[in-house]
mmCIF file with all atom_site columns, C-alpha atoms in Angstrom:
data_model
loop_
_atom_site.group_PDB
_atom_site.id
_atom_site.type_symbol
_atom_site.label_atom_id
_atom_site.label_alt_id
_atom_site.label_comp_id
_atom_site.label_asym_id
_atom_site.label_entity_id
_atom_site.label_seq_id
_atom_site.pdbx_PDB_ins_code
_atom_site.Cartn_x
_atom_site.Cartn_y
_atom_site.Cartn_z
_atom_site.occupancy
_atom_site.B_iso_or_equiv
_atom_site.pdbx_formal_charge
_atom_site.auth_seq_id
_atom_site.auth_comp_id
_atom_site.auth_asym_id
_atom_site.auth_atom_id
_atom_site.pdbx_PDB_model_num
ATOM 1   C CA . LYS T 1 1   ? 11.860  -116.198 129.843 1.00 0.00 ? 29  LYS T CA 1
ATOM 2   C CA . ALA T 1 2   ? 14.958  -117.851 131.176 1.00 0.00 ? 30  ALA T CA 1
ATOM 3   C CA . GLY T 1 3   ? 14.462  -121.330 132.572 1.00 0.00 ? 31  GLY T CA 1
ATOM 4   C CA . VAL T 1 4   ? 15.263  -122.687 135.996 1.00 0.00 ? 32  VAL T CA 1
ATOM 5   C CA . THR T 1 5   ? 18.975  -122.607 136.661 1.00 0.00 ? 33  THR T CA 1
ATOM 6   C CA . GLN T 1 6   ? 20.890  -124.681 139.150 1.00 0.00 ? 34  GLN T CA 1
ATOM 7   C CA . THR T 1 7   ? 24.441  -124.263 140.303 1.00 0.00 ? 35  THR T CA 1
ATOM 8   C CA . PRO T 1 8   ? 26.770  -125.947 140.396 1.00 0.00 ? 36  PRO T CA 1
ATOM 9   C CA . ARG T 1 9   ? 25.996  -128.622 137.806 1.00 0.00 ? 37  ARG T CA 1
ATOM 10  C CA . TYR T 1 10  ? 28.470  -131.108 139.230 1.00 0.00 ? 38  TYR T CA 1
ATOM 11  C CA . LEU T 1 11  ? 29.975  -131.519 142.668 1.00 0.00 ? 39  LEU T CA 1
ATOM 12  C CA . ILE T 1 12  ? 32.354  -134.000 144.210 1.00 0.00 ? 40  ILE T CA 1
ATOM 13  C CA . LYS T 1 13  ? 32.595  -134.060 147.987 1.00 0.00 ? 41  LYS T CA 1
ATOM 14  C CA . THR T 1 14  ? 33.906  -136.410 150.630 1.00 0.00 ? 42  THR T CA 1
ATOM 15  C CA . ARG T 1 15  ? 32.013  -137.966 153.499 1.00 0.00 ? 43  ARG T CA 1
ATOM 16  C CA . GLY T 1 16  ? 31.469  -135.646 156.407 1.00 0.00 ? 44  GLY T CA 1
ATOM 17  C CA . GLN T 1 17  ? 31.611  -132.462 154.359 1.00 0.00 ? 45  GLN T CA 1
ATOM 18  C CA . GLN T 1 18  ? 28.665  -130.194 153.752 1.00 0.00 ? 46  GLN T CA 1
ATOM 19  C CA . VAL T 1 19  ? 27.336  -128.833 150.503 1.00 0.00 ? 47  VAL T CA 1
ATOM 20  C CA . THR T 1 20  ? 25.074  -125.995 149.375 1.00 0.00 ? 48  THR T CA 1
ATOM 21  C CA . LEU T 1 21  ? 23.154  -126.147 146.128 1.00 0.00 ? 49  LEU T CA 1
ATOM 22  C CA . SER T 1 22  ? 21.483  -123.166 144.525 1.00 0.00 ? 50  SER T CA 1
ATOM 23  C CA . CYS T 1 23  ? 18.367  -122.785 142.414 1.00 0.00 ? 51  CYS T CA 1
ATOM 24  C CA . SER T 1 24  ? 17.090  -119.731 140.558 1.00 0.00 ? 52  SER T CA 1
ATOM 25  C CA . PRO T 1 25  ? 13.452  -120.098 139.547 1.00 0.00 ? 53  PRO T CA 1
ATOM 26  C CA . ILE T 1 26  ? 11.718  -118.701 136.529 1.00 0.00 ? 54  ILE T CA 1
ATOM 27  C CA . SER T 1 27  ? 10.961  -115.020 136.978 1.00 0.00 ? 55  SER T CA 1
ATOM 28  C CA . GLY T 1 28  ? 7.585   -114.571 138.661 1.00 0.00 ? 56  GLY T CA 1
ATOM 29  C CA . HIS T 1 29  ? 7.473   -118.067 140.144 1.00 0.00 ? 57  HIS T CA 1
ATOM 30  C CA . ARG T 1 30  ? 7.155   -118.057 143.902 1.00 0.00 ? 58  ARG T CA 1
ATOM 31  C CA . SER T 1 31  ? 7.201   -121.803 144.555 1.00 0.00 ? 59  SER T CA 1
ATOM 32  C CA . VAL T 1 32  ? 10.416  -123.799 144.540 1.00 0.00 ? 60  VAL T CA 1
ATOM 33  C CA . SER T 1 33  ? 10.575  -127.527 145.195 1.00 0.00 ? 61  SER T CA 1
ATOM 34  C CA . TRP T 1 34  ? 13.574  -129.786 145.589 1.00 0.00 ? 62  TRP T CA 1
ATOM 35  C CA . TYR T 1 35  ? 13.829  -133.456 144.658 1.00 0.00 ? 63  TYR T CA 1
ATOM 36  C CA . GLN T 1 36  ? 16.482  -136.127 145.020 1.00 0.00 ? 64  GLN T CA 1
ATOM 37  C CA . GLN T 1 37  ? 16.808  -138.684 142.240 1.00 0.00 ? 65  GLN T CA 1
ATOM 38  C CA . THR T 1 38  ? 18.714  -141.942 142.671 1.00 0.00 ? 66  THR T CA 1
ATOM 39  C CA . PRO T 1 39  ? 18.592  -145.196 140.694 1.00 0.00 ? 67  PRO T CA 1
ATOM 40  C CA . GLY T 1 40  ? 17.380  -147.093 143.735 1.00 0.00 ? 68  GLY T CA 1
ATOM 41  C CA . GLN T 1 41  ? 14.803  -144.734 145.245 1.00 0.00 ? 69  GLN T CA 1
ATOM 42  C CA . GLY T 1 42  ? 13.730  -142.804 142.169 1.00 0.00 ? 70  GLY T CA 1
ATOM 43  C CA . LEU T 1 43  ? 12.481  -139.249 142.499 1.00 0.00 ? 71  LEU T CA 1
ATOM 44  C CA . GLN T 1 44  ? 11.843  -138.244 146.081 1.00 0.00 ? 72  GLN T CA 1
ATOM 45  C CA . PHE T 1 45  ? 10.401  -134.977 147.321 1.00 0.00 ? 73  PHE T CA 1
ATOM 46  C CA . LEU T 1 46  ? 12.670  -133.037 149.687 1.00 0.00 ? 74  LEU T CA 1
ATOM 47  C CA . PHE T 1 47  ? 10.812  -129.794 150.418 1.00 0.00 ? 75  PHE T CA 1
ATOM 48  C CA . GLU T 1 48  ? 8.793   -126.986 148.917 1.00 0.00 ? 76  GLU T CA 1
ATOM 49  C CA . TYR T 1 49  ? 9.072   -123.260 149.581 1.00 0.00 ? 77  TYR T CA 1
ATOM 50  C CA . PHE T 1 50  ? 6.629   -120.526 148.756 1.00 0.00 ? 78  PHE T CA 1
ATOM 51  C CA . SER T 1 51  ? 7.320   -116.887 149.556 1.00 0.00 ? 79  SER T CA 1
ATOM 52  C CA . GLU T 1 52  ? 10.204  -117.833 151.878 1.00 0.00 ? 80  GLU T CA 1
ATOM 53  C CA . THR T 1 53  ? 8.067   -120.315 153.858 1.00 0.00 ? 81  THR T CA 1
ATOM 54  C CA . GLN T 1 54  ? 8.543   -124.052 153.832 1.00 0.00 ? 82  GLN T CA 1
ATOM 55  C CA . ARG T 1 55  ? 5.119   -125.543 153.168 1.00 0.00 ? 83  ARG T CA 1
ATOM 56  C CA . ASN T 1 56  ? 6.027   -129.198 153.142 1.00 0.00 ? 84  ASN T CA 1
ATOM 57  C CA . LYS T 1 57  ? 8.957   -131.473 153.781 1.00 0.00 ? 85  LYS T CA 1
ATOM 58  C CA . GLY T 1 58  ? 9.672   -135.005 152.644 1.00 0.00 ? 86  GLY T CA 1
ATOM 59  C CA . ASN T 1 59  ? 10.987  -137.889 154.711 1.00 0.00 ? 87  ASN T CA 1
ATOM 60  C CA . PHE T 1 60  ? 14.628  -136.931 154.842 1.00 0.00 ? 88  PHE T CA 1
ATOM 61  C CA . PRO T 1 61  ? 16.875  -136.537 157.892 1.00 0.00 ? 89  PRO T CA 1
ATOM 62  C CA . GLY T 1 62  ? 17.524  -133.144 159.412 1.00 0.00 ? 90  GLY T CA 1
ATOM 63  C CA . ARG T 1 63  ? 20.876  -133.014 157.610 1.00 0.00 ? 91  ARG T CA 1
ATOM 64  C CA . PHE T 1 64  ? 18.882  -131.836 154.623 1.00 0.00 ? 92  PHE T CA 1
ATOM 65  C CA . SER T 1 65  ? 17.716  -128.256 154.931 1.00 0.00 ? 93  SER T CA 1
ATOM 66  C CA . GLY T 1 66  ? 16.697  -125.460 152.665 1.00 0.00 ? 94  GLY T CA 1
ATOM 67  C CA . ARG T 1 67  ? 15.667  -121.871 152.487 1.00 0.00 ? 95  ARG T CA 1
ATOM 68  C CA . GLN T 1 68  ? 14.183  -119.394 150.086 1.00 0.00 ? 96  GLN T CA 1
ATOM 69  C CA . PHE T 1 69  ? 15.105  -115.770 149.702 1.00 0.00 ? 97  PHE T CA 1
ATOM 70  C CA . SER T 1 70  ? 12.880  -112.787 149.030 1.00 0.00 ? 98  SER T CA 1
ATOM 71  C CA . ASN T 1 71  ? 13.726  -112.952 145.315 1.00 0.00 ? 99  ASN T CA 1
ATOM 72  C CA . SER T 1 72  ? 12.466  -116.592 145.293 1.00 0.00 ? 100 SER T CA 1
ATOM 73  C CA . ARG T 1 73  ? 15.934  -118.030 144.780 1.00 0.00 ? 101 ARG T CA 1
ATOM 74  C CA . SER T 1 74  ? 16.412  -121.115 146.900 1.00 0.00 ? 102 SER T CA 1
ATOM 75  C CA . GLU T 1 75  ? 19.277  -123.023 148.415 1.00 0.00 ? 103 GLU T CA 1
ATOM 76  C CA . MET T 1 76  ? 19.454  -126.462 149.877 1.00 0.00 ? 104 MET T CA 1
ATOM 77  C CA . ASN T 1 77  ? 22.133  -127.608 152.251 1.00 0.00 ? 105 ASN T CA 1
ATOM 78  C CA . VAL T 1 78  ? 23.254  -131.090 153.144 1.00 0.00 ? 106 VAL T CA 1
ATOM 79  C CA . SER T 1 79  ? 25.495  -131.418 156.161 1.00 0.00 ? 107 SER T CA 1
ATOM 80  C CA . THR T 1 80  ? 27.675  -134.337 157.210 1.00 0.00 ? 108 THR T CA 1
ATOM 81  C CA . LEU T 1 81  ? 27.518  -135.943 153.788 1.00 0.00 ? 109 LEU T CA 1
ATOM 82  C CA . GLU T 1 82  ? 27.110  -139.700 153.492 1.00 0.00 ? 110 GLU T CA 1
ATOM 83  C CA . LEU T 1 83  ? 27.861  -141.950 150.535 1.00 0.00 ? 111 LEU T CA 1
ATOM 84  C CA . GLY T 1 84  ? 24.130  -142.466 150.069 1.00 0.00 ? 112 GLY T CA 1
ATOM 85  C CA . ASP T 1 85  ? 23.626  -138.769 149.419 1.00 0.00 ? 113 ASP T CA 1
ATOM 86  C CA . SER T 1 86  ? 25.163  -139.209 145.977 1.00 0.00 ? 114 SER T CA 1
ATOM 87  C CA . ALA T 1 87  ? 22.326  -138.302 143.648 1.00 0.00 ? 115 ALA T CA 1
ATOM 88  C CA . LEU T 1 88  ? 20.939  -135.909 141.103 1.00 0.00 ? 116 LEU T CA 1
ATOM 89  C CA . TYR T 1 89  ? 19.284  -133.019 142.935 1.00 0.00 ? 117 TYR T CA 1
ATOM 90  C CA . LEU T 1 90  ? 16.546  -131.364 140.965 1.00 0.00 ? 118 LEU T CA 1
ATOM 91  C CA . CYS T 1 91  ? 14.892  -128.055 141.608 1.00 0.00 ? 119 CYS T CA 1
ATOM 92  C CA . ALA T 1 92  ? 11.519  -127.105 140.173 1.00 0.00 ? 120 ALA T CA 1
ATOM 93  C CA . SER T 1 93  ? 9.669   -123.834 140.144 1.00 0.00 ? 121 SER T CA 1
ATOM 94  C CA . SER T 1 94  ? 6.045   -123.027 139.552 1.00 0.00 ? 122 SER T CA 1
ATOM 95  C CA . PHE T 1 95  ? 3.679   -120.135 139.913 1.00 0.00 ? 123 PHE T CA 1
ATOM 96  C CA . GLY T 1 96  ? 1.665   -121.462 142.821 1.00 0.00 ? 124 GLY T CA 1
ATOM 97  C CA . GLY T 1 97  ? 2.833   -124.898 143.856 1.00 0.00 ? 125 GLY T CA 1
ATOM 98  C CA . SER T 1 98  ? 2.275   -128.566 143.151 1.00 0.00 ? 126 SER T CA 1
ATOM 99  C CA . TYR T 1 99  ? -1.157  -127.938 141.651 1.00 0.00 ? 127 TYR T CA 1
ATOM 100 C CA . ASN T 1 100 ? 0.574   -126.167 138.757 1.00 0.00 ? 128 ASN T CA 1
ATOM 101 C CA . GLU T 1 101 ? 2.940   -127.352 136.069 1.00 0.00 ? 129 GLU T CA 1
ATOM 102 C CA . GLN T 1 102 ? 6.455   -127.649 137.463 1.00 0.00 ? 130 GLN T CA 1
ATOM 103 C CA . PHE T 1 103 ? 9.456   -126.375 135.516 1.00 0.00 ? 131 PHE T CA 1
ATOM 104 C CA . PHE T 1 104 ? 12.581  -128.318 136.341 1.00 0.00 ? 132 PHE T CA 1
ATOM 105 C CA . GLY T 1 105 ? 16.183  -127.247 136.233 1.00 0.00 ? 133 GLY T CA 1
ATOM 106 C CA . PRO T 1 106 ? 18.945  -129.453 134.788 1.00 0.00 ? 134 PRO T CA 1
ATOM 107 C CA . GLY T 1 107 ? 19.944  -130.645 138.234 1.00 0.00 ? 135 GLY T CA 1
ATOM 108 C CA . THR T 1 108 ? 23.108  -130.819 140.287 1.00 0.00 ? 136 THR T CA 1
ATOM 109 C CA . ARG T 1 109 ? 24.932  -134.134 140.178 1.00 0.00 ? 137 ARG T CA 1
ATOM 110 C CA . LEU T 1 110 ? 26.464  -134.703 143.622 1.00 0.00 ? 138 LEU T CA 1
ATOM 111 C CA . THR T 1 111 ? 29.026  -137.427 144.128 1.00 0.00 ? 139 THR T CA 1
ATOM 112 C CA . VAL T 1 112 ? 30.124  -138.248 147.665 1.00 0.00 ? 140 VAL T CA 1
ATOM 113 C CA . LEU T 1 113 ? 33.384  -140.171 147.975 1.00 0.00 ? 141 LEU T CA 1
ATOM 114 C CA . SER H 2 1   ? 6.428   -146.227 149.556 1.00 0.00 ? 15  SER H CA 1
ATOM 115 C CA . GLN H 2 2   ? 5.706   -144.170 146.461 1.00 0.00 ? 16  GLN H CA 1
ATOM 116 C CA . GLN H 2 3   ? 2.256   -142.821 145.753 1.00 0.00 ? 17  GLN H CA 1
ATOM 117 C CA . GLY H 2 4   ? 2.365   -143.569 142.061 1.00 0.00 ? 18  GLY H CA 1
ATOM 118 C CA . GLU H 2 5   ? 3.425   -146.789 140.441 1.00 0.00 ? 19  GLU H CA 1
ATOM 119 C CA . GLU H 2 6   ? 3.881   -147.069 136.727 1.00 0.00 ? 20  GLU H CA 1
ATOM 120 C CA . ASP H 2 7   ? 3.292   -150.059 134.527 1.00 0.00 ? 21  ASP H CA 1
ATOM 121 C CA . PRO H 2 8   ? 5.116   -151.367 132.599 1.00 0.00 ? 22  PRO H CA 1
ATOM 122 C CA . GLN H 2 9   ? 8.557   -150.592 133.981 1.00 0.00 ? 23  GLN H CA 1
ATOM 123 C CA . ALA H 2 10  ? 10.002  -150.798 130.488 1.00 0.00 ? 24  ALA H CA 1
ATOM 124 C CA . LEU H 2 11  ? 8.498   -150.735 127.015 1.00 0.00 ? 25  LEU H CA 1
ATOM 125 C CA . SER H 2 12  ? 10.136  -151.254 123.627 1.00 0.00 ? 26  SER H CA 1
ATOM 126 C CA . ILE H 2 13  ? 8.224   -150.436 120.452 1.00 0.00 ? 27  ILE H CA 1
ATOM 127 C CA . GLN H 2 14  ? 8.835   -149.727 116.788 1.00 0.00 ? 28  GLN H CA 1
ATOM 128 C CA . GLU H 2 15  ? 8.700   -146.196 115.446 1.00 0.00 ? 29  GLU H CA 1
ATOM 129 C CA . GLY H 2 16  ? 5.172   -145.376 114.339 1.00 0.00 ? 30  GLY H CA 1
ATOM 130 C CA . GLU H 2 17  ? 3.508   -147.610 116.909 1.00 0.00 ? 31  GLU H CA 1
ATOM 131 C CA . ASN H 2 18  ? 1.516   -146.342 119.875 1.00 0.00 ? 32  ASN H CA 1
ATOM 132 C CA . ALA H 2 19  ? 2.836   -146.515 123.426 1.00 0.00 ? 33  ALA H CA 1
ATOM 133 C CA . THR H 2 20  ? 0.614   -146.803 126.473 1.00 0.00 ? 34  THR H CA 1
ATOM 134 C CA . MET H 2 21  ? 1.807   -146.333 130.034 1.00 0.00 ? 35  MET H CA 1
ATOM 135 C CA . ASN H 2 22  ? -0.276  -146.721 133.153 1.00 0.00 ? 36  ASN H CA 1
ATOM 136 C CA . CYS H 2 23  ? -0.046  -145.139 136.567 1.00 0.00 ? 37  CYS H CA 1
ATOM 137 C CA . SER H 2 24  ? -1.811  -146.141 139.748 1.00 0.00 ? 38  SER H CA 1
ATOM 138 C CA . TYR H 2 25  ? -1.925  -144.145 142.954 1.00 0.00 ? 39  TYR H CA 1
ATOM 139 C CA . LYS H 2 26  ? -3.196  -144.617 146.469 1.00 0.00 ? 40  LYS H CA 1
ATOM 140 C CA . THR H 2 27  ? -4.844  -141.523 147.918 1.00 0.00 ? 41  THR H CA 1
ATOM 141 C CA . SER H 2 28  ? -7.069  -138.667 146.782 1.00 0.00 ? 42  SER H CA 1
ATOM 142 C CA . ILE H 2 29  ? -5.401  -136.141 144.538 1.00 0.00 ? 43  ILE H CA 1
ATOM 143 C CA . ASN H 2 30  ? -5.845  -132.605 143.246 1.00 0.00 ? 44  ASN H CA 1
ATOM 144 C CA . ASN H 2 31  ? -4.243  -133.420 139.942 1.00 0.00 ? 45  ASN H CA 1
ATOM 145 C CA . LEU H 2 32  ? -2.002  -135.883 138.166 1.00 0.00 ? 46  LEU H CA 1
ATOM 146 C CA . GLN H 2 33  ? 0.870   -134.830 135.962 1.00 0.00 ? 47  GLN H CA 1
ATOM 147 C CA . TRP H 2 34  ? 3.065   -136.616 133.457 1.00 0.00 ? 48  TRP H CA 1
ATOM 148 C CA . TYR H 2 35  ? 6.718   -135.792 132.925 1.00 0.00 ? 49  TYR H CA 1
ATOM 149 C CA . ARG H 2 36  ? 9.423   -136.993 130.550 1.00 0.00 ? 50  ARG H CA 1
ATOM 150 C CA . GLN H 2 37  ? 13.118  -137.324 131.311 1.00 0.00 ? 51  GLN H CA 1
ATOM 151 C CA . ASN H 2 38  ? 15.847  -137.984 128.764 1.00 0.00 ? 52  ASN H CA 1
ATOM 152 C CA . SER H 2 39  ? 19.101  -139.684 129.786 1.00 0.00 ? 53  SER H CA 1
ATOM 153 C CA . GLY H 2 40  ? 19.127  -138.637 133.447 1.00 0.00 ? 54  GLY H CA 1
ATOM 154 C CA . ARG H 2 41  ? 18.565  -134.955 132.677 1.00 0.00 ? 55  ARG H CA 1
ATOM 155 C CA . GLY H 2 42  ? 15.938  -132.586 134.005 1.00 0.00 ? 56  GLY H CA 1
ATOM 156 C CA . LEU H 2 43  ? 12.277  -133.393 133.719 1.00 0.00 ? 57  LEU H CA 1
ATOM 157 C CA . VAL H 2 44  ? 9.942   -131.836 131.193 1.00 0.00 ? 58  VAL H CA 1
ATOM 158 C CA . HIS H 2 45  ? 6.269   -131.384 131.944 1.00 0.00 ? 59  HIS H CA 1
ATOM 159 C CA . LEU H 2 46  ? 3.980   -133.060 129.422 1.00 0.00 ? 60  LEU H CA 1
ATOM 160 C CA . ILE H 2 47  ? 0.432   -132.699 130.653 1.00 0.00 ? 61  ILE H CA 1
ATOM 161 C CA . LEU H 2 48  ? -1.604  -131.991 133.785 1.00 0.00 ? 62  LEU H CA 1
ATOM 162 C CA . ILE H 2 49  ? -5.051  -133.455 134.362 1.00 0.00 ? 63  ILE H CA 1
ATOM 163 C CA . ARG H 2 50  ? -7.189  -132.309 137.268 1.00 0.00 ? 64  ARG H CA 1
ATOM 164 C CA . SER H 2 51  ? -9.203  -134.655 139.433 1.00 0.00 ? 65  SER H CA 1
ATOM 165 C CA . ASN H 2 52  ? -12.493 -133.500 137.891 1.00 0.00 ? 66  ASN H CA 1
ATOM 166 C CA . GLU H 2 53  ? -11.284 -134.200 134.342 1.00 0.00 ? 67  GLU H CA 1
ATOM 167 C CA . ARG H 2 54  ? -11.436 -137.581 132.625 1.00 0.00 ? 68  ARG H CA 1
ATOM 168 C CA . GLU H 2 55  ? -9.404  -137.071 129.479 1.00 0.00 ? 69  GLU H CA 1
ATOM 169 C CA . LYS H 2 56  ? -6.967  -134.559 128.068 1.00 0.00 ? 70  LYS H CA 1
ATOM 170 C CA . HIS H 2 57  ? -5.092  -134.250 124.784 1.00 0.00 ? 71  HIS H CA 1
ATOM 171 C CA . SER H 2 58  ? -1.912  -132.460 123.815 1.00 0.00 ? 72  SER H CA 1
ATOM 172 C CA . GLY H 2 59  ? -0.563  -133.097 120.336 1.00 0.00 ? 73  GLY H CA 1
ATOM 173 C CA . ARG H 2 60  ? 0.230   -136.815 120.109 1.00 0.00 ? 74  ARG H CA 1
ATOM 174 C CA . LEU H 2 61  ? -0.410  -137.306 123.824 1.00 0.00 ? 75  LEU H CA 1
ATOM 175 C CA . ARG H 2 62  ? -3.649  -138.465 125.359 1.00 0.00 ? 76  ARG H CA 1
ATOM 176 C CA . VAL H 2 63  ? -4.094  -138.822 129.102 1.00 0.00 ? 77  VAL H CA 1
ATOM 177 C CA . THR H 2 64  ? -7.016  -140.389 130.900 1.00 0.00 ? 78  THR H CA 1
ATOM 178 C CA . LEU H 2 65  ? -7.818  -140.291 134.589 1.00 0.00 ? 79  LEU H CA 1
ATOM 179 C CA . ASP H 2 66  ? -10.120 -142.640 136.485 1.00 0.00 ? 80  ASP H CA 1
ATOM 180 C CA . THR H 2 67  ? -10.394 -141.422 140.056 1.00 0.00 ? 81  THR H CA 1
ATOM 181 C CA . SER H 2 68  ? -12.634 -144.320 141.063 1.00 0.00 ? 82  SER H CA 1
ATOM 182 C CA . LYS H 2 69  ? -9.867  -146.748 140.142 1.00 0.00 ? 83  LYS H CA 1
ATOM 183 C CA . LYS H 2 70  ? -7.107  -144.329 141.161 1.00 0.00 ? 84  LYS H CA 1
ATOM 184 C CA . SER H 2 71  ? -5.374  -144.801 137.846 1.00 0.00 ? 85  SER H CA 1
ATOM 185 C CA . SER H 2 72  ? -4.230  -142.851 134.816 1.00 0.00 ? 86  SER H CA 1
ATOM 186 C CA . SER H 2 73  ? -2.865  -143.745 131.412 1.00 0.00 ? 87  SER H CA 1
ATOM 187 C CA . LEU H 2 74  ? -0.627  -141.913 128.982 1.00 0.00 ? 88  LEU H CA 1
ATOM 188 C CA . LEU H 2 75  ? -0.938  -142.756 125.307 1.00 0.00 ? 89  LEU H CA 1
ATOM 189 C CA . ILE H 2 76  ? 1.679   -141.571 122.828 1.00 0.00 ? 90  ILE H CA 1
ATOM 190 C CA . THR H 2 77  ? 0.490   -142.050 119.274 1.00 0.00 ? 91  THR H CA 1
ATOM 191 C CA . ALA H 2 78  ? 2.685   -142.492 116.206 1.00 0.00 ? 92  ALA H CA 1
ATOM 192 C CA . SER H 2 79  ? 5.833   -142.715 118.317 1.00 0.00 ? 93  SER H CA 1
ATOM 193 C CA . ARG H 2 80  ? 9.170   -141.365 117.152 1.00 0.00 ? 94  ARG H CA 1
ATOM 194 C CA . ALA H 2 81  ? 12.742  -142.243 118.105 1.00 0.00 ? 95  ALA H CA 1
ATOM 195 C CA . ALA H 2 82  ? 12.886  -138.886 119.903 1.00 0.00 ? 96  ALA H CA 1
ATOM 196 C CA . ASP H 2 83  ? 10.168  -140.117 122.288 1.00 0.00 ? 97  ASP H CA 1
ATOM 197 C CA . THR H 2 84  ? 12.742  -142.480 123.816 1.00 0.00 ? 98  THR H CA 1
ATOM 198 C CA . ALA H 2 85  ? 12.851  -141.423 127.459 1.00 0.00 ? 99  ALA H CA 1
ATOM 199 C CA . SER H 2 86  ? 11.611  -142.250 130.928 1.00 0.00 ? 100 SER H CA 1
ATOM 200 C CA . TYR H 2 87  ? 8.056   -141.181 131.672 1.00 0.00 ? 101 TYR H CA 1
ATOM 201 C CA . PHE H 2 88  ? 6.850   -140.406 135.176 1.00 0.00 ? 102 PHE H CA 1
ATOM 202 C CA . CYS H 2 89  ? 3.459   -139.765 136.617 1.00 0.00 ? 103 CYS H CA 1
ATOM 203 C CA . ALA H 2 90  ? 3.287   -137.409 139.579 1.00 0.00 ? 104 ALA H CA 1
ATOM 204 C CA . THR H 2 91  ? 0.376   -136.896 141.913 1.00 0.00 ? 105 THR H CA 1
ATOM 205 C CA . ASP H 2 92  ? -0.430  -133.770 143.818 1.00 0.00 ? 106 ASP H CA 1
ATOM 206 C CA . LEU H 2 93  ? -1.976  -134.806 147.097 1.00 0.00 ? 107 LEU H CA 1
ATOM 207 C CA . GLU H 2 94  ? -4.795  -132.702 148.473 1.00 0.00 ? 108 GLU H CA 1
ATOM 208 C CA . SER H 2 95  ? -3.474  -129.768 150.526 1.00 0.00 ? 109 SER H CA 1
ATOM 209 C CA . SER H 2 96  ? 0.055   -131.151 150.562 1.00 0.00 ? 110 SER H CA 1
ATOM 210 C CA . TYR H 2 97  ? 2.011   -128.813 148.265 1.00 0.00 ? 111 TYR H CA 1
ATOM 211 C CA . LYS H 2 98  ? 4.152   -131.705 147.112 1.00 0.00 ? 112 LYS H CA 1
ATOM 212 C CA . LEU H 2 99  ? 4.334   -133.857 144.037 1.00 0.00 ? 113 LEU H CA 1
ATOM 213 C CA . ILE H 2 100 ? 4.878   -137.550 144.541 1.00 0.00 ? 114 ILE H CA 1
ATOM 214 C CA . PHE H 2 101 ? 6.520   -139.221 141.569 1.00 0.00 ? 115 PHE H CA 1
ATOM 215 C CA . GLY H 2 102 ? 6.030   -142.764 140.428 1.00 0.00 ? 116 GLY H CA 1
ATOM 216 C CA . SER H 2 103 ? 8.833   -145.136 139.587 1.00 0.00 ? 117 SER H CA 1
ATOM 217 C CA . GLY H 2 104 ? 8.657   -144.390 135.876 1.00 0.00 ? 118 GLY H CA 1
ATOM 218 C CA . THR H 2 105 ? 8.356   -146.264 132.597 1.00 0.00 ? 119 THR H CA 1
ATOM 219 C CA . ARG H 2 106 ? 11.418  -146.492 130.357 1.00 0.00 ? 120 ARG H CA 1
ATOM 220 C CA . LEU H 2 107 ? 10.290  -146.209 126.772 1.00 0.00 ? 121 LEU H CA 1
ATOM 221 C CA . LEU H 2 108 ? 12.545  -147.232 123.887 1.00 0.00 ? 122 LEU H CA 1
ATOM 222 C CA . VAL H 2 109 ? 11.351  -146.397 120.385 1.00 0.00 ? 123 VAL H CA 1
ATOM 223 C CA . ARG H 2 110 ? 13.326  -148.330 117.785 1.00 0.00 ? 124 ARG H CA 1
ATOM 224 C CA . PRO H 2 111 ? 13.876  -146.616 114.432 1.00 0.00 ? 125 PRO H CA 1
#
């Protein structure tokens, strides 16, 4: 089975722009979660989708949004980028959710200038 | 604040020695998972232990869970240089559908 793929792998944006990151889960997995990793805050949960429904959301501003398509692929969008949004964004897929083993993608490294 | 806190923050050992990392959490959980991350790359799942389990083994890894103390430990036996990585515990809160990661332990295994 192919692993979790994330595109793009690297992104450089300027403040005020918006960005869309994509995640393709492992075939058959219906749950996709997104995490932000920074040196200062560590790994923080953004949101989780299951069968196109958001089941939980972390403590992030409304500028962070996501969605999941019928084929389980997911996208997350960050609008009005701020310098503090620079981070590694990780996507994870699993069969049922957080009570299962999570398979992580390699991440998208976002740099906001 | 994070649900899981790891101890120690950093650990340096010689190849062949055992490494023990601890994780404490605050609220009731469905399960606790351990992950490894090399050099800022994606995370790799190591082991999952459910709240009704006390101990689990996988190869050179041994995980214990004490729900009364809200703590877990990860033991890596006969460490290798390739075990050098950051190790994170993650707790799955009851009915939350989200994993909360701890701050991690940076393990350095010296050849």
